[in-house]
JSON list of C-alpha atoms in Angstrom, two decimals:
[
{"chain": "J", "resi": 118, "resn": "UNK", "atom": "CA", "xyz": [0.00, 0.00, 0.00]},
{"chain": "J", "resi": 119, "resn": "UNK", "atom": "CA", "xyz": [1.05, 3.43, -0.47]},
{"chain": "J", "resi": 120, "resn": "UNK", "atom": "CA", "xyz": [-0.36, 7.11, 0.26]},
{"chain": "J", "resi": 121, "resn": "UNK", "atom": "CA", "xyz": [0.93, 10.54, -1.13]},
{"chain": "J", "resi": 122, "resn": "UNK", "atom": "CA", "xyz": [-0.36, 13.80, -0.39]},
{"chain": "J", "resi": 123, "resn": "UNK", "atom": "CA", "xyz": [-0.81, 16.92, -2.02]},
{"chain": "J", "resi": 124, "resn": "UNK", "atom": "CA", "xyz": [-1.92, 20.47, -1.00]},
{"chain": "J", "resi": 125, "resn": "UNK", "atom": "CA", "xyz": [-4.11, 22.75, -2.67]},
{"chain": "J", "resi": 126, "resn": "UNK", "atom": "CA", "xyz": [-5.02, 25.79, -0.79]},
{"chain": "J", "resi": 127, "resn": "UNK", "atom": "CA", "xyz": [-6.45, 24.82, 2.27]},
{"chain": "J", "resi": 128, "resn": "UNK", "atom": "CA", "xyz": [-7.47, 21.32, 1.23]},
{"chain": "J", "resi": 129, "resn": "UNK", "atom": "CA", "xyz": [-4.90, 18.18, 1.57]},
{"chain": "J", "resi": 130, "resn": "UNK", "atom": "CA", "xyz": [-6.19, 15.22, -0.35]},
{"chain": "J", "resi": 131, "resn": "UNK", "atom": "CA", "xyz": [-4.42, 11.69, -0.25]},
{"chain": "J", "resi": 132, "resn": "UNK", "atom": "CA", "xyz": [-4.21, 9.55, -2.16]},
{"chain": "J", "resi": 133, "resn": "UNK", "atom": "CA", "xyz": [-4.04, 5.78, -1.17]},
{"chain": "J", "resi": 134, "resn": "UNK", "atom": "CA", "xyz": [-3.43, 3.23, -3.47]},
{"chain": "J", "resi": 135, "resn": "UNK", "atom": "CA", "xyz": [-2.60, -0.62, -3.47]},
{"chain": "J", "resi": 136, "resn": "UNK", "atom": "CA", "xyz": [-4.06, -3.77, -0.70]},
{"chain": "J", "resi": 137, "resn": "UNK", "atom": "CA", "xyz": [-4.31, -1.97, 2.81]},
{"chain": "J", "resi": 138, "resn": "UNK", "atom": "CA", "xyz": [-3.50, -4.57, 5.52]},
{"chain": "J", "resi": 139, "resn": "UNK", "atom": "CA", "xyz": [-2.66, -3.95, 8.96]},
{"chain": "J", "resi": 140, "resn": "UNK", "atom": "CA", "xyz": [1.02, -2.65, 8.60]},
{"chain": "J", "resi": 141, "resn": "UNK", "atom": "CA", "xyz": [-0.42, -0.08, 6.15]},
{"chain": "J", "resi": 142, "resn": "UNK", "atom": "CA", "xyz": [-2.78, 1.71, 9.32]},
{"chain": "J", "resi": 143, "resn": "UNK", "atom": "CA", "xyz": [0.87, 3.05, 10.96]},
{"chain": "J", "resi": 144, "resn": "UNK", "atom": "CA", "xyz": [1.98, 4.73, 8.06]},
{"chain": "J", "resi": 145, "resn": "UNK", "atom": "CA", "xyz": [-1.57, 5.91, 7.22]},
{"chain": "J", "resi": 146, "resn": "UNK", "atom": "CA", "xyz": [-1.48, 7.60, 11.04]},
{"chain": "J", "resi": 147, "resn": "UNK", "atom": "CA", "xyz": [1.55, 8.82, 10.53]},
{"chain": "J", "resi": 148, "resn": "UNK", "atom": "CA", "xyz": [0.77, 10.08, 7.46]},
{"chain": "J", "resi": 149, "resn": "UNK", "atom": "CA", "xyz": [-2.06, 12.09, 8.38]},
{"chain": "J", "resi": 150, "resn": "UNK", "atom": "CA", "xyz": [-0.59, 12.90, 11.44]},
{"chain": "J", "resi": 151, "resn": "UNK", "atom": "CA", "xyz": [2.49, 14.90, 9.73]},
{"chain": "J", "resi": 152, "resn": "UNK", "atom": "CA", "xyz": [0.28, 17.60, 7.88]},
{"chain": "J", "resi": 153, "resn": "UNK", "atom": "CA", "xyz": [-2.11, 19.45, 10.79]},
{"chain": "J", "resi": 154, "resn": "UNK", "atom": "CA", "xyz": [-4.19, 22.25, 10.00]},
{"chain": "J", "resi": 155, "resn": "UNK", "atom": "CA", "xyz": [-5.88, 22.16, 7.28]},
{"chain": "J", "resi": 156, "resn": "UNK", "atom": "CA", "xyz": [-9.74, 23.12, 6.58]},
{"chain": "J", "resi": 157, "resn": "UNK", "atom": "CA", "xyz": [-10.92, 20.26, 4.63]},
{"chain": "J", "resi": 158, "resn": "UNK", "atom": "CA", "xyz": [-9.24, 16.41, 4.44]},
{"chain": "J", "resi": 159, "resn": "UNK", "atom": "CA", "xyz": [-9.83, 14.34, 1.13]},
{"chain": "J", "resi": 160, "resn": "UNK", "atom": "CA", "xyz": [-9.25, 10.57, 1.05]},
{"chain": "J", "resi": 161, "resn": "UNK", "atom": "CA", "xyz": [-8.94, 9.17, -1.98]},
{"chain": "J", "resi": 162, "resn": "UNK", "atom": "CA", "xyz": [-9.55, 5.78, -2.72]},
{"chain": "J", "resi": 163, "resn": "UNK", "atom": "CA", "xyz": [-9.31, 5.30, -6.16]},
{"chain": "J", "resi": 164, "resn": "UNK", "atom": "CA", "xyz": [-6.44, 3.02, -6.29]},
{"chain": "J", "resi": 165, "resn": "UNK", "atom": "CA", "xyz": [-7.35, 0.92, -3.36]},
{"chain": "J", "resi": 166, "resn": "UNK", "atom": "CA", "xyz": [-7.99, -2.79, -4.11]},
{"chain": "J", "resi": 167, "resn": "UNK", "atom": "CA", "xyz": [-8.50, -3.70, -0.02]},
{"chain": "J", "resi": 168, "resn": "UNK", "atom": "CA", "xyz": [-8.97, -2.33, 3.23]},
{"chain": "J", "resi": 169, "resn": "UNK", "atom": "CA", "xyz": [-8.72, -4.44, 6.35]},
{"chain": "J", "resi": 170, "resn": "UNK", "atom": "CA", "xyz": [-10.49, -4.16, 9.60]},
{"chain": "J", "resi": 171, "resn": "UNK", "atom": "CA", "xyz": [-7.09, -2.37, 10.82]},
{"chain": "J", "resi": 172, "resn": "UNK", "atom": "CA", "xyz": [-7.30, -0.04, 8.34]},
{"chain": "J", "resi": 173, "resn": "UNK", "atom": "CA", "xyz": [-11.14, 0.83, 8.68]},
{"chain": "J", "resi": 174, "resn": "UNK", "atom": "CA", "xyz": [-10.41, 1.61, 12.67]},
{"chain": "J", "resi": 175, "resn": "UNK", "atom": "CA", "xyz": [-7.81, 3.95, 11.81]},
{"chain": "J", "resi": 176, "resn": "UNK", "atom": "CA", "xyz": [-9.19, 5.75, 9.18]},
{"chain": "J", "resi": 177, "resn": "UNK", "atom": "CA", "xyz": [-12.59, 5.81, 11.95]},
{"chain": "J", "resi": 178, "resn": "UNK", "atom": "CA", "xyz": [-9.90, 7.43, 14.79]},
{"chain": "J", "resi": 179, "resn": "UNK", "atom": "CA", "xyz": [-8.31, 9.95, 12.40]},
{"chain": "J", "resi": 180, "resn": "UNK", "atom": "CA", "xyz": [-11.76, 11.38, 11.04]},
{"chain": "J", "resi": 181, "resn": "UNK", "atom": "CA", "xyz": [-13.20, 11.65, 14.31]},
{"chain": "J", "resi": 182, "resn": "UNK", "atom": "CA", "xyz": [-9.52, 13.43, 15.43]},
{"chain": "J", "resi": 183, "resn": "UNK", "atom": "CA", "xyz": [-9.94, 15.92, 12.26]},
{"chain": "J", "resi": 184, "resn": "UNK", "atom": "CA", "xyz": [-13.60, 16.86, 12.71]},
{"chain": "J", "resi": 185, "resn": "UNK", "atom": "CA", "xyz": [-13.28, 17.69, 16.54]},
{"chain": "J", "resi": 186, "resn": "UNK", "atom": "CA", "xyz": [-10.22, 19.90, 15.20]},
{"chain": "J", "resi": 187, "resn": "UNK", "atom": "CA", "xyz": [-12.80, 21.13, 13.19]},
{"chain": "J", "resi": 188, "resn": "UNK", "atom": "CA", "xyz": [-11.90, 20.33, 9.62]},
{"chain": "J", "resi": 189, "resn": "UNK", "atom": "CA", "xyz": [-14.37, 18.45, 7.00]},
{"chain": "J", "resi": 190, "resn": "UNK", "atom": "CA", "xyz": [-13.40, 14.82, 5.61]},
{"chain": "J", "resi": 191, "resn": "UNK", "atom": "CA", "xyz": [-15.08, 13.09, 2.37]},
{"chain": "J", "resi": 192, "resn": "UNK", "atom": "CA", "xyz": [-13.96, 9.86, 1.11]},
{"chain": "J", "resi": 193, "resn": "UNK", "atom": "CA", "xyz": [-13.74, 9.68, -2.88]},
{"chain": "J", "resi": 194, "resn": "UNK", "atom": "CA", "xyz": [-13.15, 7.30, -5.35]},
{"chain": "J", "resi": 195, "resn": "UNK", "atom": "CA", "xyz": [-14.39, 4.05, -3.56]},
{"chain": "J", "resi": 196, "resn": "UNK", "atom": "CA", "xyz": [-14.77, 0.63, -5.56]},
{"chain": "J", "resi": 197, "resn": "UNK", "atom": "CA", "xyz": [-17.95, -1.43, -4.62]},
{"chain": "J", "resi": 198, "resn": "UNK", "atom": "CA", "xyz": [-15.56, -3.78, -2.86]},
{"chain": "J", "resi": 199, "resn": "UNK", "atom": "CA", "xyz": [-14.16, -0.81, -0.79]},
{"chain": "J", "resi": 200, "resn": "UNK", "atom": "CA", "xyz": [-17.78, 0.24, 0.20]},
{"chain": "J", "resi": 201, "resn": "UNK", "atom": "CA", "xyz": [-18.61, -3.29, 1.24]},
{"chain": "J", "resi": 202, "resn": "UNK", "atom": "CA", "xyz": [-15.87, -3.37, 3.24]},
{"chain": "J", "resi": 203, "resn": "UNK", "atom": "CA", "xyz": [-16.44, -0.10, 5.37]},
{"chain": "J", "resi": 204, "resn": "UNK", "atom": "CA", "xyz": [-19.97, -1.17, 5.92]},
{"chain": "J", "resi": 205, "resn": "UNK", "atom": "CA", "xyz": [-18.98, -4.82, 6.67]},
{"chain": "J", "resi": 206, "resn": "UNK", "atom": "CA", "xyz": [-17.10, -2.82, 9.34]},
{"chain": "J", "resi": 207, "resn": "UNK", "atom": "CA", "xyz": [-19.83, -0.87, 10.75]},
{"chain": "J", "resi": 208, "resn": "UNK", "atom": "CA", "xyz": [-18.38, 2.40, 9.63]},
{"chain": "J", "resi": 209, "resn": "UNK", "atom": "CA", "xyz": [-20.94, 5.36, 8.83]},
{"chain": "J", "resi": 210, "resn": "UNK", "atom": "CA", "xyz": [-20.34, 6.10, 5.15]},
{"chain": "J", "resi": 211, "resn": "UNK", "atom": "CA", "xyz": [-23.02, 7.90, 4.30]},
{"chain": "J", "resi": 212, "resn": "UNK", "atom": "CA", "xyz": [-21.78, 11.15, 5.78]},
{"chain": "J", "resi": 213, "resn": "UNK", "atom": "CA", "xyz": [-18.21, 10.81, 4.08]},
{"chain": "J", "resi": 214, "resn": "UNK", "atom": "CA", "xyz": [-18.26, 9.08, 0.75]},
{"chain": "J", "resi": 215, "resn": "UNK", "atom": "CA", "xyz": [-18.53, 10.51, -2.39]},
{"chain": "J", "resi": 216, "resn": "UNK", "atom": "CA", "xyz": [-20.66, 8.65, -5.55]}
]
């Protein structure tokens, strides 16, 4: 798996890409972690062919951390199996993701 960033104003969108296991949710933290302050957080999935439970539970921490900091998250580019596997995990889409 692999994420890059880039910054456009004050929106930071990332990019993920590639099968996100377990080992991928540090460097996802860390990731997100490293760039602080912006207005508005975009995930996008479009080169994602899996997300694990690991995965799901981070990306659930770090939105809740970036909306009480008050910034806005959306979720773009999700597959069908990506979608299954957030809700398969419980975690409240319909707010975030993008058609």
């Amino acid at each position: 798996a692999k994420i890059d960033s880039e910054e456009k104003g004050d929106t930071l969108t990332f990019r993920l890409s590639g099968t996100c296991y377990f080992a991928f949710a540090e460097t996802l933290r860390a990731a997100v972690g490293a760039k602080t302050g912006f207005a508005n957080y975009v995930f996008d999935f479009s080169g994602v062919s899996y997300l694990d439970l690991t995965v799901v539970g981070t990306l659930g921490e770090l939105v809740g951390t970036l909306n009480e900091s008050g910034a806005s998250v959306v979720f773009v580019g999700l597959s069908d199996r990506v979608r299954r596997e957030l809700a398969h995990a419980e975690f409240d889409c319909a707010a975030l993701c993008e058609e």
